[in-house]
GROMACS .gro file of C-alpha atoms in nm:
model
  315
    1PHE     CA    1  -3.698  -0.651   2.742
    2GLU     CA    2  -3.564  -0.815   2.426
    3LEU     CA    3  -3.203  -0.738   2.526
    4VAL     CA    4  -3.255  -0.874   2.877
    5LYS     CA    5  -3.428  -1.184   2.742
    6ARG     CA    6  -3.120  -1.266   2.536
    7TYR     CA    7  -2.829  -1.138   2.742
    8GLY     CA    8  -2.938  -1.082   3.102
    9GLY     CA    9  -2.838  -0.751   3.260
   10VAL     CA   10  -2.757  -0.468   3.017
   11PRO     CA   11  -2.655  -0.105   3.077
   12ILE     CA   12  -2.952   0.108   3.179
   13ILE     CA   13  -2.914   0.449   3.014
   14LYS     CA   14  -3.158   0.709   3.148
   15GLU     CA   15  -3.020   1.021   2.982
   16ALA     CA   16  -2.874   1.127   2.650
   17LEU     CA   17  -2.498   1.084   2.646
   18PRO     CA   18  -2.258   1.323   2.474
   19ILE     CA   19  -2.067   1.194   2.175
   20SER     CA   20  -1.745   1.213   2.377
   21THR     CA   21  -1.866   0.957   2.635
   22ASP     CA   22  -1.617   0.678   2.699
   23ILE     CA   23  -1.853   0.383   2.663
   24SER     CA   24  -1.591   0.146   2.804
   25LEU     CA   25  -1.668   0.300   3.144
   26ILE     CA   26  -2.039   0.212   3.119
   27HIS     CA   27  -2.108  -0.119   3.289
   28ARG     CA   28  -2.396  -0.361   3.276
   29ASN     CA   29  -2.661  -0.333   3.543
   30THR     CA   30  -2.765  -0.648   3.724
   31LEU     CA   31  -3.040  -0.866   3.587
   32ASP     CA   32  -3.260  -0.767   3.881
   33ASP     CA   33  -3.192  -0.395   3.819
   34CYS     CA   34  -3.304  -0.435   3.458
   35ILE     CA   35  -3.618  -0.628   3.547
   36GLN     CA   36  -3.723  -0.368   3.805
   37PHE     CA   37  -3.648  -0.086   3.558
   38ILE     CA   38  -3.866  -0.245   3.288
   39VAL     CA   39  -4.148  -0.305   3.535
   40SER     CA   40  -4.134   0.052   3.666
   41GLU     CA   41  -4.136   0.192   3.312
   42CYS     CA   42  -4.439  -0.021   3.227
   43ASP     CA   43  -4.622   0.097   3.538
   44ALA     CA   44  -4.542   0.461   3.465
   45ALA     CA   45  -4.655   0.430   3.103
   46ALA     CA   46  -4.974   0.243   3.196
   47LYS     CA   47  -5.086   0.534   3.414
   48GLU     CA   48  -5.080   0.770   3.114
   49LEU     CA   49  -5.203   0.545   2.834
   50PRO     CA   50  -5.568   0.500   2.729
   51LEU     CA   51  -5.748   0.167   2.740
   52VAL     CA   52  -5.847   0.190   2.373
   53TYR     CA   53  -5.810   0.417   2.071
   54PRO     CA   54  -6.062   0.497   1.799
   55ASN     CA   55  -6.032   0.278   1.490
   56GLU     CA   56  -5.834   0.539   1.298
   57ASP     CA   57  -5.557   0.503   1.559
   58LEU     CA   58  -5.573   0.125   1.581
   59GLY     CA   59  -5.233  -0.023   1.661
   60ARG     CA   60  -5.105   0.245   1.897
   61ILE     CA   61  -4.970   0.154   2.240
   62THR     CA   62  -5.243   0.116   2.503
   63LYS     CA   63  -5.250   0.061   2.877
   64GLY     CA   64  -5.296  -0.310   2.807
   65VAL     CA   65  -4.975  -0.326   2.604
   66ALA     CA   66  -4.767  -0.178   2.888
   67LEU     CA   67  -4.922  -0.413   3.142
   68ALA     CA   68  -4.884  -0.715   2.912
   69LEU     CA   69  -4.511  -0.646   2.880
   70LYS     CA   70  -4.492  -0.617   3.259
   71SER     CA   71  -4.669  -0.954   3.286
   72ARG     CA   72  -4.424  -1.124   3.053
   73MET     CA   73  -4.122  -0.969   3.225
   74LEU     CA   74  -4.233  -1.075   3.571
   75LEU     CA   75  -4.311  -1.428   3.449
   76TYR     CA   76  -3.952  -1.451   3.316
   77ALA     CA   77  -3.828  -1.305   3.646
   78ALA     CA   78  -3.988  -1.596   3.833
   79SER     CA   79  -3.872  -1.863   3.587
   80ASP     CA   80  -3.642  -2.156   3.654
   81LEU     CA   81  -3.393  -2.016   3.404
   82TYR     CA   82  -3.343  -1.691   3.593
   83ASN     CA   83  -3.360  -1.850   3.939
   84THR     CA   84  -3.122  -2.143   3.911
   85PRO     CA   85  -2.781  -1.982   3.985
   86SER     CA   86  -2.603  -2.317   3.971
   87TRP     CA   87  -2.599  -2.310   3.591
   88ALA     CA   88  -2.394  -1.988   3.608
   89VAL     CA   89  -2.124  -2.133   3.837
   90GLY     CA   90  -1.783  -2.014   3.724
   91TYR     CA   91  -1.920  -1.702   3.556
   92PRO     CA   92  -1.749  -1.405   3.723
   93ASN     CA   93  -2.068  -1.193   3.748
   94PRO     CA   94  -2.362  -1.425   3.815
   95GLU     CA   95  -2.576  -1.126   3.917
   96LEU     CA   96  -2.584  -1.028   3.549
   97ILE     CA   97  -2.752  -1.350   3.438
   98SER     CA   98  -2.929  -1.497   3.742
   99LEU     CA   99  -3.142  -1.400   4.039
  100THR     CA  100  -3.168  -1.489   4.404
  101GLY     CA  101  -3.446  -1.437   4.656
  102ASP     CA  102  -3.789  -1.570   4.739
  103ARG     CA  103  -3.941  -1.748   4.439
  104ILE     CA  104  -4.295  -1.751   4.576
  105SER     CA  105  -4.308  -1.372   4.597
  106LYS     CA  106  -4.187  -1.354   4.236
  107TRP     CA  107  -4.461  -1.590   4.123
  108GLU     CA  108  -4.715  -1.383   4.319
  109ARG     CA  109  -4.604  -1.065   4.142
  110ALA     CA  110  -4.624  -1.240   3.804
  111ALA     CA  111  -4.976  -1.367   3.877
  112MET     CA  112  -5.091  -1.023   3.991
  113ALA     CA  113  -4.945  -0.859   3.680
  114ALA     CA  114  -5.129  -1.097   3.447
  115LYS     CA  115  -5.454  -1.053   3.639
  116GLU     CA  116  -5.414  -0.676   3.607
  117VAL     CA  117  -5.435  -0.712   3.228
  118ILE     CA  118  -5.734  -0.946   3.251
  119ASP     CA  119  -5.916  -0.711   3.486
  120LEU     CA  120  -5.895  -0.423   3.237
  121GLY     CA  121  -6.203  -0.583   3.085
  122VAL     CA  122  -6.129  -0.474   2.727
  123TYR     CA  123  -6.010  -0.806   2.581
  124SER     CA  124  -6.185  -1.137   2.519
  125LEU     CA  125  -6.104  -1.463   2.344
  126GLY     CA  126  -6.245  -1.468   1.994
  127THR     CA  127  -6.411  -1.782   1.861
  128ASP     CA  128  -6.229  -1.803   1.527
  129TYR     CA  129  -5.877  -1.925   1.609
  130SER     CA  130  -5.790  -2.016   1.250
  131ASN     CA  131  -5.828  -1.658   1.122
  132LEU     CA  132  -5.685  -1.487   1.431
  133PHE     CA  133  -5.349  -1.434   1.261
  134ARG     CA  134  -5.488  -1.263   0.954
  135THR     CA  135  -5.674  -0.975   1.112
  136PHE     CA  136  -5.585  -0.641   1.269
  137ASN     CA  137  -5.898  -0.605   1.479
  138ASN     CA  138  -5.990  -0.891   1.710
  139PRO     CA  139  -6.092  -0.867   2.078
  140GLU     CA  140  -5.808  -1.102   2.175
  141ILE     CA  141  -5.531  -0.883   2.029
  142ILE     CA  142  -5.345  -0.666   2.277
  143PHE     CA  143  -5.058  -0.562   2.049
  144THR     CA  144  -4.977  -0.676   1.698
  145ARG     CA  145  -4.741  -0.593   1.416
  146ARG     CA  146  -4.980  -0.511   1.134
  147ASN     CA  147  -4.851  -0.607   0.792
  148GLY     CA  148  -5.030  -0.457   0.493
  149ALA     CA  149  -5.178  -0.657   0.209
  150SER     CA  150  -4.916  -0.884   0.051
  151ASN     CA  151  -4.863  -1.241  -0.069
  152SER     CA  152  -4.491  -1.284   0.004
  153PHE     CA  153  -4.564  -1.505   0.305
  154GLU     CA  154  -4.782  -1.733   0.093
  155LYS     CA  155  -4.521  -1.752  -0.184
  156ALA     CA  156  -4.259  -1.841   0.076
  157ASN     CA  157  -4.471  -2.106   0.250
  158TYR     CA  158  -4.723  -2.265   0.014
  159PRO     CA  159  -4.645  -2.634  -0.045
  160ILE     CA  160  -4.404  -2.685  -0.330
  161GLY     CA  161  -4.664  -2.841  -0.560
  162TYR     CA  162  -4.878  -2.526  -0.573
  163ASP     CA  163  -4.832  -2.229  -0.805
  164TYR     CA  164  -4.542  -2.014  -0.678
  165GLY     CA  165  -4.507  -2.227  -0.363
  166ARG     CA  166  -4.155  -2.245  -0.215
  167SER     CA  167  -4.218  -2.467   0.091
  168GLY     CA  168  -4.050  -2.226   0.336
  169THR     CA  169  -4.102  -2.311   0.703
  170THR     CA  170  -4.183  -2.680   0.746
  171PRO     CA  171  -4.300  -2.792   1.092
  172THR     CA  172  -4.126  -3.080   1.266
  173GLN     CA  173  -4.260  -3.415   1.380
  174ASN     CA  174  -4.211  -3.335   1.750
  175LEU     CA  175  -4.431  -3.024   1.708
  176VAL     CA  176  -4.701  -3.233   1.540
  177ASP     CA  177  -4.675  -3.496   1.815
  178SER     CA  178  -4.730  -3.231   2.084
  179TYR     CA  179  -5.091  -3.184   1.971
  180GLU     CA  180  -5.321  -3.393   2.192
  181MET     CA  181  -5.610  -3.609   2.088
  182LYS     CA  182  -5.955  -3.448   2.093
  183ASN     CA  183  -6.023  -3.621   2.423
  184GLY     CA  184  -5.740  -3.422   2.581
  185ARG     CA  185  -5.493  -3.709   2.615
  186ALA     CA  186  -5.139  -3.706   2.477
  187ILE     CA  187  -5.081  -3.940   2.183
  188THR     CA  188  -4.834  -4.131   2.404
  189ASP     CA  189  -5.115  -4.215   2.649
  190PRO     CA  190  -5.234  -4.575   2.587
  191GLN     CA  191  -5.588  -4.457   2.666
  192SER     CA  192  -5.581  -4.176   2.409
  193GLY     CA  193  -5.710  -4.376   2.112
  194TYR     CA  194  -5.419  -4.263   1.893
  195ASN     CA  195  -5.379  -4.475   1.581
  196PRO     CA  196  -5.033  -4.452   1.418
  197GLN     CA  197  -5.189  -4.581   1.094
  198ASP     CA  198  -5.424  -4.281   1.094
  199PRO     CA  199  -5.214  -4.034   1.292
  200TYR     CA  200  -5.409  -3.712   1.230
  201ALA     CA  201  -5.758  -3.842   1.308
  202ASN     CA  202  -5.938  -3.709   1.617
  203ARG     CA  203  -5.660  -3.468   1.707
  204ASP     CA  204  -5.671  -3.121   1.865
  205PRO     CA  205  -5.844  -2.903   1.599
  206ARG     CA  206  -5.557  -2.654   1.621
  207LEU     CA  207  -5.331  -2.910   1.449
  208THR     CA  208  -5.511  -2.876   1.116
  209MET     CA  209  -5.544  -2.499   1.164
  210CYS     CA  210  -5.169  -2.455   1.200
  211ILE     CA  211  -5.006  -2.740   1.006
  212ILE     CA  212  -5.069  -2.897   0.665
  213THR     CA  213  -5.046  -3.273   0.708
  214ASN     CA  214  -5.024  -3.547   0.448
  215ASN     CA  215  -5.345  -3.594   0.247
  216SER     CA  216  -5.519  -3.299   0.415
  217ILE     CA  217  -5.713  -3.075   0.179
  218PHE     CA  218  -5.544  -2.748   0.085
  219LYS     CA  219  -5.677  -2.530  -0.195
  220MET     CA  220  -5.926  -2.798  -0.298
  221ARG     CA  221  -5.684  -3.090  -0.338
  222PRO     CA  222  -5.511  -3.337  -0.104
  223VAL     CA  223  -5.153  -3.243  -0.019
  224GLU     CA  224  -4.921  -3.521  -0.138
  225CYS     CA  225  -4.637  -3.526   0.115
  226TRP     CA  226  -4.526  -3.881   0.039
  227LYS     CA  227  -4.215  -3.970  -0.159
  228GLY     CA  228  -4.302  -3.921  -0.524
  229GLY     CA  229  -4.609  -3.708  -0.448
  230ARG     CA  230  -4.659  -3.362  -0.593
  231ASP     CA  231  -4.550  -3.205  -0.263
  232GLY     CA  232  -4.316  -3.473  -0.132
  233GLU     CA  233  -3.961  -3.602  -0.146
  234GLY     CA  234  -3.821  -3.605  -0.498
  235VAL     CA  235  -3.956  -3.261  -0.586
  236PRO     CA  236  -3.690  -2.986  -0.555
  237LEU     CA  237  -3.745  -2.778  -0.235
  238ALA     CA  238  -4.013  -3.015  -0.105
  239SER     CA  239  -4.064  -3.033   0.271
  240ARG     CA  240  -3.796  -3.238   0.448
  241THR     CA  241  -4.029  -3.309   0.738
  242GLY     CA  242  -4.345  -3.419   0.559
  243TYR     CA  243  -4.538  -3.113   0.680
  244TYR     CA  244  -4.611  -2.760   0.562
  245LEU     CA  245  -4.704  -2.443   0.751
  246LYS     CA  246  -5.067  -2.332   0.761
  247LYS     CA  247  -5.065  -2.080   1.048
  248TYR     CA  248  -5.059  -1.720   0.913
  249VAL     CA  249  -5.101  -1.856   0.557
  250ASP     CA  250  -5.402  -1.735   0.360
  251GLU     CA  251  -5.522  -2.044   0.177
  252GLY     CA  252  -5.759  -1.841  -0.038
  253LEU     CA  253  -5.501  -1.640  -0.232
  254ASP     CA  254  -5.464  -1.694  -0.606
  255LEU     CA  255  -5.095  -1.625  -0.657
  256LEU     CA  256  -5.126  -1.654  -1.035
  257THR     CA  257  -5.334  -1.335  -1.031
  258ASP     CA  258  -5.120  -1.180  -0.757
  259LYS     CA  259  -5.399  -1.162  -0.500
  260THR     CA  260  -5.297  -1.031  -0.155
  261SER     CA  261  -5.423  -1.021   0.203
  262ILE     CA  262  -5.323  -0.878   0.541
  263HIS     CA  263  -5.129  -1.061   0.814
  264SER     CA  264  -5.081  -0.994   1.185
  265TRP     CA  265  -4.782  -1.093   1.396
  266HIS     CA  266  -4.925  -1.085   1.748
  267ILE     CA  267  -4.678  -0.961   2.006
  268PHE     CA  268  -4.929  -0.987   2.292
  269ARG     CA  269  -5.270  -1.153   2.293
  270LEU     CA  270  -5.509  -1.248   2.569
  271GLY     CA  271  -5.446  -1.623   2.537
  272GLU     CA  272  -5.087  -1.567   2.653
  273ILE     CA  273  -5.200  -1.356   2.949
  274TYR     CA  274  -5.444  -1.627   3.060
  275LEU     CA  275  -5.164  -1.884   3.053
  276ASN     CA  276  -4.918  -1.647   3.225
  277TYR     CA  277  -5.172  -1.606   3.503
  278ALA     CA  278  -5.241  -1.978   3.536
  279GLU     CA  279  -4.872  -2.072   3.537
  280ALA     CA  280  -4.774  -1.813   3.798
  281LEU     CA  281  -5.078  -1.882   4.016
  282ASN     CA  282  -5.011  -2.256   4.009
  283GLU     CA  283  -4.669  -2.184   4.165
  284ALA     CA  284  -4.780  -1.911   4.406
  285ASN     CA  285  -5.110  -2.059   4.522
  286PRO     CA  286  -5.149  -2.425   4.419
  287GLY     CA  287  -5.505  -2.544   4.406
  288HIS     CA  288  -5.651  -2.201   4.337
  289PRO     CA  289  -5.956  -2.257   4.111
  290ASP     CA  290  -5.842  -1.988   3.865
  291VAL     CA  291  -5.551  -2.210   3.754
  292LYS     CA  292  -5.780  -2.464   3.588
  293ALA     CA  293  -6.040  -2.203   3.491
  294TYR     CA  294  -5.804  -1.993   3.279
  295VAL     CA  295  -5.627  -2.288   3.113
  296ASP     CA  296  -5.969  -2.426   3.031
  297LEU     CA  297  -6.076  -2.101   2.864
  298VAL     CA  298  -5.790  -2.133   2.615
  299ARG     CA  299  -5.859  -2.502   2.551
  300ILE     CA  300  -6.236  -2.483   2.522
  301ARG     CA  301  -6.216  -2.194   2.274
  302SER     CA  302  -6.066  -2.443   2.027
  303SER     CA  303  -6.317  -2.720   2.109
  304MET     CA  304  -6.077  -2.907   2.338
  305PRO     CA  305  -6.193  -3.044   2.675
  306GLY     CA  306  -6.094  -2.863   2.993
  307LEU     CA  307  -5.829  -3.007   3.222
  308PRO     CA  308  -5.941  -3.304   3.432
  309ALA     CA  309  -6.067  -3.214   3.778
  310GLY     CA  310  -5.850  -3.284   4.080
  311LEU     CA  311  -5.505  -3.239   3.926
  312ASP     CA  312  -5.226  -3.171   4.174
  313GLN     CA  313  -4.977  -2.889   4.130
  314ALA     CA  314  -4.721  -3.089   3.930
  315GLU     CA  315  -4.988  -3.237   3.705
   0.00000   0.00000   0.00000
């Protein structure tokens, strides 16, 4: 999947090759071949895998993992990127990087694949979004890379004015601007109530869960992102964007005493599957009530309002 995501069709090798194999004679399979191969492998694996494991085997591949990968692959297979051959004009082998055929049937397959994961009935959206990325065991997690107790991520990403902080990944203004107001309107909407003089007030709660903004409280003091502030321009390695990362960061660690905590890099979680389903269903069957229902589940979990009623397909 990761190879296909980056390069399109790749050679499909189904048997061990002898060391003497002339690899120059092995050619790439088409993009469609690779997609169908991945889907068939996921289906075959899902038939043999258990729904859950006991806690001592937490982290092993389950039926849900195989079906989640299938869902993501089929969503990509229906995407504009893979189904707009015109961008590959002039490339001698467009079948390696683009698809043809009925888009609606592709969207239908993608919607069905996502619903298959949902219908397993073993996952649910947790209520604590802010701590979702620092736990191994949450009902939303389908598959995660579990990282043992450490503080290297905090040292790399704490704001520069904090003990051992190195700034690290600093979010951009366009990411911050993408967070809606609490009323569900974009900050560019004149009816949203957005105040550029108080830009972080009344915003989607996920903004402050994921991003440290100027003057927000972090480790019991306001973060000073302004020029001349303890965490702002003028301090070596200070954020160049005026923001610091909060997602995945454990605010409670005392780095002076080398405290540590666990972190989880979620490869698949239920929130993605809900949105895969809604996106594909909106293309395959516009107006189906599940489109709004499943987007709303993701929004309402973080105290955001559901989508307005009566939206058309494009909206």
